[in-house]
PDB file of C-alpha atoms in Angstrom:
ATOM      1  CA  MET A 287     116.481 143.080  73.409  1.00 59.00           C
ATOM      2  CA  ALA A 288     116.808 140.541  76.222  1.00 65.00           C
ATOM      3  CA  ASP A 289     120.014 139.379  77.824  1.00 73.00           C
ATOM      4  CA  THR A 290     120.581 135.670  78.362  1.00 71.00           C
ATOM      5  CA  CYS A 291     120.974 134.465  81.895  1.00 69.00           C
ATOM      6  CA  PRO A 292     121.747 130.863  82.840  1.00 65.00           C
ATOM      7  CA  THR A 293     119.301 129.347  85.310  1.00 68.00           C
ATOM      8  CA  THR A 294     121.716 126.745  86.633  1.00 63.00           C
ATOM      9  CA  ARG A 295     124.610 127.921  88.754  1.00 66.00           C
ATOM     10  CA  LEU A 296     128.092 127.267  87.443  1.00 66.00           C
ATOM     11  CA  GLY A 297     129.551 123.990  88.599  1.00 61.00           C
ATOM     12  CA  ALA A 298     126.165 122.475  89.429  1.00 54.00           C
ATOM     13  CA  ASN A 299     125.947 118.749  88.883  1.00 60.00           C
ATOM     14  CA  GLU A 300     122.862 118.203  86.729  1.00 53.00           C
ATOM     15  CA  PRO A 301     121.429 114.695  86.947  1.00 57.00           C
ATOM     16  CA  ALA A 302     121.639 112.441  83.955  1.00 62.00           C
ATOM     17  CA  HIS A 303     118.458 111.825  82.035  1.00 71.00           C
ATOM     18  CA  PHE A 304     116.626 108.526  82.128  1.00 73.00           C
ATOM     19  CA  ARG A 305     117.255 106.257  79.157  1.00 81.00           C
ATOM     20  CA  HIS A 306     115.015 103.268  78.546  1.00 86.00           C
ATOM     21  CA  SER A 307     116.351  99.746  78.469  1.00 90.00           C
ATOM     22  CA  PRO A 308     114.532  97.278  76.177  1.00 94.00           C
ATOM     23  CA  VAL A 309     112.516  96.038  79.184  1.00 94.00           C
ATOM     24  CA  SER A 310     111.576  99.475  80.525  1.00 92.00           C
ATOM     25  CA  GLY A 311     110.662 100.677  77.021  1.00 93.00           C
ATOM     26  CA  HIS A 312     108.259  97.783  76.526  1.00 96.00           C
ATOM     27  CA  PHE A 313     106.931  98.244  80.064  1.00 95.00           C
ATOM     28  CA  SER A 314     106.189 101.899  79.375  1.00 95.00           C
ATOM     29  CA  HIS A 315     104.201 100.880  76.288  1.00 96.00           C
ATOM     30  CA  LEU A 316     102.483  98.182  78.368  1.00 96.00           C
ATOM     31  CA  LEU A 317     101.209 100.801  80.821  1.00 96.00           C
ATOM     32  CA  ALA A 318      99.690 102.808  77.969  1.00 96.00           C
ATOM     33  CA  ALA A 319      98.125  99.711  76.376  1.00 96.00           C
ATOM     34  CA  LEU A 320      96.782  98.562  79.729  1.00 96.00           C
ATOM     35  CA  ALA A 321      95.128 101.948  80.327  1.00 95.00           C
ATOM     36  CA  ALA A 322      93.458 101.758  76.903  1.00 95.00           C
ATOM     37  CA  ALA A 323      92.287  98.174  77.517  1.00 95.00           C
ATOM     38  CA  ILE A 324      90.851  99.057  80.933  1.00 94.00           C
ATOM     39  CA  GLU A 325      88.971 102.011  79.453  1.00 93.00           C
ATOM     40  CA  ALA A 326      87.600  99.896  76.612  1.00 91.00           C
ATOM     41  CA  GLU A 327      86.533  97.170  79.042  1.00 91.00           C
ATOM     42  CA  ARG A 328      84.713  99.731  81.171  1.00 89.00           C
ATOM     43  CA  ASP A 329      82.864 100.896  78.070  1.00 85.00           C
ATOM     44  CA  ILE A 330      81.397  97.436  77.507  1.00 87.00           C
ATOM     45  CA  GLU A 331      80.733  96.884  81.221  1.00 84.00           C
ATOM     46  CA  ASN A 332      78.578  99.994  81.348  1.00 78.00           C
ATOM     47  CA  GLY A 333      77.029  99.622  77.900  1.00 75.00           C
ATOM     48  CA  LEU A 334      74.038  97.670  76.752  1.00 76.00           C
ATOM     49  CA  TRP A 335      74.503  94.879  74.231  1.00 75.00           C
ATOM     50  CA  SER A 336      71.611  96.380  72.252  1.00 78.00           C
ATOM     51  CA  ASP A 337      73.424  99.712  71.892  1.00 76.00           C
ATOM     52  CA  PRO A 338      74.521 100.288  68.262  1.00 79.00           C
ATOM     53  CA  GLY A 339      78.060 101.078  69.418  1.00 77.00           C
ATOM     54  CA  PHE A 340      78.449  97.948  71.543  1.00 84.00           C
ATOM     55  CA  ASP A 341      80.060  95.858  68.802  1.00 86.00           C
ATOM     56  CA  HIS A 342      82.656  98.566  68.242  1.00 87.00           C
ATOM     57  CA  TRP A 343      83.352  98.829  71.996  1.00 85.00           C
ATOM     58  CA  LEU A 344      83.660  95.065  72.266  1.00 89.00           C
ATOM     59  CA  LYS A 345      86.118  94.941  69.370  1.00 92.00           C
ATOM     60  CA  GLN A 346      88.155  97.780  70.914  1.00 91.00           C
ATOM     61  CA  ALA A 347      88.297  95.905  74.234  1.00 91.00           C
ATOM     62  CA  GLU A 348      89.419  92.693  72.514  1.00 94.00           C
ATOM     63  CA  ILE A 349      92.131  94.540  70.611  1.00 95.00           C
ATOM     64  CA  GLY A 350      93.178  96.339  73.792  1.00 94.00           C
ATOM     65  CA  TRP A 351      93.620  93.106  75.738  1.00 94.00           C
ATOM     66  CA  GLU A 352      95.494  91.498  72.831  1.00 96.00           C
ATOM     67  CA  ASN A 353      97.875  94.468  72.788  1.00 96.00           C
ATOM     68  CA  ALA A 354      98.318  94.404  76.555  1.00 95.00           C
ATOM     69  CA  THR A 355      99.025  90.668  76.724  1.00 95.00           C
ATOM     70  CA  GLY A 356     101.366  90.927  73.756  1.00 96.00           C
ATOM     71  CA  LEU A 357     103.308  93.689  75.483  1.00 96.00           C
ATOM     72  CA  CYS A 358     103.414  91.611  78.692  1.00 96.00           C
ATOM     73  CA  CYS A 359     105.151  88.922  76.655  1.00 96.00           C
ATOM     74  CA  SER A 360     107.493  91.512  75.122  1.00 96.00           C
ATOM     75  CA  VAL A 361     108.520  92.715  78.583  1.00 96.00           C
ATOM     76  CA  ILE A 362     109.044  89.147  79.772  1.00 95.00           C
ATOM     77  CA  ASP A 363     111.038  88.125  76.687  1.00 96.00           C
ATOM     78  CA  ALA A 364     113.218  91.249  76.437  1.00 94.00           C
ATOM     79  CA  PRO A 365     116.784  90.860  77.737  1.00 94.00           C
ATOM     80  CA  ALA A 366     117.293  92.374  81.193  1.00 93.00           C
ATOM     81  CA  THR A 367     120.219  94.769  80.828  1.00 93.00           C
ATOM     82  CA  ARG A 368     120.138  96.306  84.314  1.00 92.00           C
ATOM     83  CA  ALA A 369     118.988  95.329  87.780  1.00 90.00           C
ATOM     84  CA  SER A 370     115.914  97.579  87.630  1.00 91.00           C
ATOM     85  CA  ASP A 371     114.548  95.459  84.772  1.00 93.00           C
ATOM     86  CA  VAL A 372     113.920  92.495  87.095  1.00 93.00           C
ATOM     87  CA  PRO A 373     110.908  93.928  88.998  1.00 94.00           C
ATOM     88  CA  LEU A 374     109.434  95.185  85.719  1.00 94.00           C
ATOM     89  CA  GLN A 375     109.635  91.678  84.256  1.00 95.00           C
ATOM     90  CA  SER A 376     108.273  90.149  87.474  1.00 94.00           C
ATOM     91  CA  PHE A 377     105.316  92.496  87.384  1.00 95.00           C
ATOM     92  CA  ALA A 378     104.616  91.802  83.701  1.00 96.00           C
ATOM     93  CA  ARG A 379     104.789  88.048  84.323  1.00 94.00           C
ATOM     94  CA  HIS A 380     102.369  88.321  87.247  1.00 94.00           C
ATOM     95  CA  LEU A 381      99.997  90.592  85.308  1.00 94.00           C
ATOM     96  CA  HIS A 382      99.983  88.151  82.397  1.00 94.00           C
ATOM     97  CA  TRP A 383      99.086  85.322  84.772  1.00 93.00           C
ATOM     98  CA  THR A 384      96.393  87.452  86.427  1.00 92.00           C
ATOM     99  CA  LEU A 385      94.741  88.250  83.102  1.00 91.00           C
ATOM    100  CA  GLY A 386      94.305  84.509  82.630  1.00 89.00           C
ATOM    101  CA  CYS A 387      92.603  83.946  86.007  1.00 87.00           C
ATOM    102  CA  GLU A 388      89.393  82.003  85.652  1.00 86.00           C
ATOM    103  CA  THR A 389      88.229  81.621  89.248  1.00 87.00           C
ATOM    104  CA  ALA A 390      87.715  83.934  92.177  1.00 87.00           C
ATOM    105  CA  ALA A 391      90.298  81.945  94.157  1.00 88.00           C
ATOM    106  CA  GLU A 392      92.969  82.522  91.487  1.00 89.00           C
ATOM    107  CA  LEU A 393      92.178  86.238  91.443  1.00 89.00           C
ATOM    108  CA  ARG A 394      92.362  86.418  95.246  1.00 90.00           C
ATOM    109  CA  THR A 395      95.763  84.726  95.129  1.00 91.00           C
ATOM    110  CA  ALA A 396      96.981  87.142  92.455  1.00 90.00           C
ATOM    111  CA  ARG A 397      95.922  90.137  94.540  1.00 91.00           C
ATOM    112  CA  GLN A 398      97.523  88.686  97.675  1.00 91.00           C
ATOM    113  CA  VAL A 399     100.840  88.216  95.866  1.00 91.00           C
ATOM    114  CA  VAL A 400     100.954  91.893  94.873  1.00 88.00           C
ATOM    115  CA  SER A 401      99.816  93.243  98.229  1.00 87.00           C
ATOM    116  CA  GLY A 402     101.937  90.834 100.269  1.00 87.00           C
ATOM    117  CA  HIS A 403     105.166  91.068  98.295  1.00 84.00           C
ATOM    118  CA  LEU A 404     105.665  94.727  97.434  1.00 79.00           C
ATOM    119  CA  ASP A 405     109.417  94.115  97.425  1.00 81.00           C
ATOM    120  CA  LEU A 406     108.979  92.053  94.238  1.00 83.00           C
ATOM    121  CA  PHE A 407     107.116  94.830  92.454  1.00 85.00           C
ATOM    122  CA  SER A 408     108.890  98.014  93.576  1.00 84.00           C
ATOM    123  CA  TRP A 409     112.219  99.781  93.180  1.00 87.00           C
ATOM    124  CA  ASN A 410     114.013 102.298  95.391  1.00 87.00           C
ATOM    125  CA  GLY A 411     116.659 104.909  94.795  1.00 81.00           C
ATOM    126  CA  SER A 412     117.180 108.584  94.171  1.00 81.00           C
ATOM    127  CA  GLY A 413     118.661 108.653  90.664  1.00 81.00           C
ATOM    128  CA  PRO A 414     116.684 109.294  87.481  1.00 82.00           C
ATOM    129  CA  GLU A 415     116.579 105.596  86.601  1.00 84.00           C
ATOM    130  CA  GLU A 416     115.429 104.530  90.051  1.00 87.00           C
ATOM    131  CA  ARG A 417     112.745 107.222  90.264  1.00 88.00           C
ATOM    132  CA  ARG A 418     111.387 106.421  86.793  1.00 90.00           C
ATOM    133  CA  VAL A 419     111.277 102.672  87.423  1.00 91.00           C
ATOM    134  CA  ALA A 420     109.605 103.279  90.812  1.00 92.00           C
ATOM    135  CA  GLN A 421     106.987 105.467  89.094  1.00 92.00           C
ATOM    136  CA  MET A 422     106.324 102.875  86.389  1.00 93.00           C
ATOM    137  CA  LEU A 423     105.886 100.131  88.991  1.00 94.00           C
ATOM    138  CA  ALA A 424     103.605 102.319  91.124  1.00 93.00           C
ATOM    139  CA  ARG A 425     101.440 103.053  88.078  1.00 95.00           C
ATOM    140  CA  GLY A 426     101.484  99.364  87.188  1.00 94.00           C
ATOM    141  CA  ARG A 427     100.246  98.400  90.670  1.00 93.00           C
ATOM    142  CA  GLN A 428      97.488 101.002  90.398  1.00 94.00           C
ATOM    143  CA  GLN A 429      96.407  99.603  87.036  1.00 95.00           C
ATOM    144  CA  PHE A 430      96.658  96.067  88.426  1.00 94.00           C
ATOM    145  CA  ASP A 431      94.079  97.024  91.068  1.00 93.00           C
ATOM    146  CA  GLU A 432      91.858  98.500  88.349  1.00 94.00           C
ATOM    147  CA  VAL A 433      92.128  95.304  86.290  1.00 93.00           C
ATOM    148  CA  CYS A 434      91.207  93.201  89.319  1.00 91.00           C
ATOM    149  CA  MET A 435      88.010  95.216  89.767  1.00 91.00           C
ATOM    150  CA  LEU A 436      86.777  94.623  86.207  1.00 89.00           C
ATOM    151  CA  ASP A 437      83.752  92.400  85.625  1.00 87.00           C
ATOM    152  CA  MET A 438      85.718  90.254  83.180  1.00 85.00           C
ATOM    153  CA  LEU A 439      87.691  88.860  86.137  1.00 83.00           C
ATOM    154  CA  ASN A 440      84.781  89.108  88.582  1.00 78.00           C
ATOM    155  CA  PRO A 441      81.805  87.478  86.885  1.00 66.00           C
ATOM    156  CA  VAL A 442      78.424  88.284  88.302  1.00 58.00           C
ATOM    157  CA  GLU A 443      77.212  85.293  90.284  1.00 52.00           C
ATOM    158  CA  ALA A 444      73.700  84.016  89.865  1.00 35.00           C
ATOM    159  CA  VAL A 445      71.336  86.081  91.991  1.00 35.00           C
ATOM    160  CA  ALA A 446      69.251  83.101  93.011  1.00 40.00           C
ATOM    161  CA  SER A 447      70.354  79.515  93.039  1.00 43.00           C
ATOM    162  CA  PRO A 448      68.050  76.844  91.571  1.00 47.00           C
ATOM    163  CA  GLU A 449      67.229  75.607  95.057  1.00 49.00           C
ATOM    164  CA  VAL A 450      65.762  78.987  96.026  1.00 45.00           C
ATOM    165  CA  CYS A 451      63.340  79.043  93.098  1.00 47.00           C
ATOM    166  CA  SER A 452      60.393  76.768  93.426  1.00 47.00           C
ATOM    167  CA  GLU A 453      57.681  75.716  91.037  1.00 49.00           C
ATOM    168  CA  ASP A 454      55.039  77.309  93.281  1.00 51.00           C
ATOM    169  CA  GLN A 455      56.198  80.829  92.454  1.00 50.00           C
ATOM    170  CA  PRO A 456      55.266  82.094  89.000  1.00 51.00           C
ATOM    171  CA  PHE A 457      58.006  83.559  86.845  1.00 43.00           C
ATOM    172  CA  ALA A 458      57.436  87.235  86.080  1.00 48.00           C
ATOM    173  CA  ALA A 459      58.233  88.175  82.505  1.00 45.00           C
TER     174      ALA A 459
END
């Protein structure tokens, strides 16, 4: 028979556990949805449209982005109940705007905002809340970089412009 032995010394001050606010709870779900959407988007980037599974992958990517943008809105719309909710909402707002970028210039601007203003999208401290929020924002910035590398925001430019092609050169089929 085993004897019980406490692992924490008597009188030790154990830190409080992290409890989600409405904003941080939605943000945590946003990170999971964003990871799923990125993975689904990569499936269609690397797949062939003639592949029998392509339609399924495309549908999964569409659903993934709908979920991610919906959760961005949930984070933005949730009431901020503590100071650490502000950078989470700022990040969600910026991510939502970035997902709507239609030009390379808009995407460049979006990336410059994140890289140039880390103070807007980070949180410092040593308590459980501060560490958890800092981790969520760090993961969010990592996923932001992954989103910015996707083909959906970086369309492939035409290899040859119409001026380069001439009528003298036959088209190879």
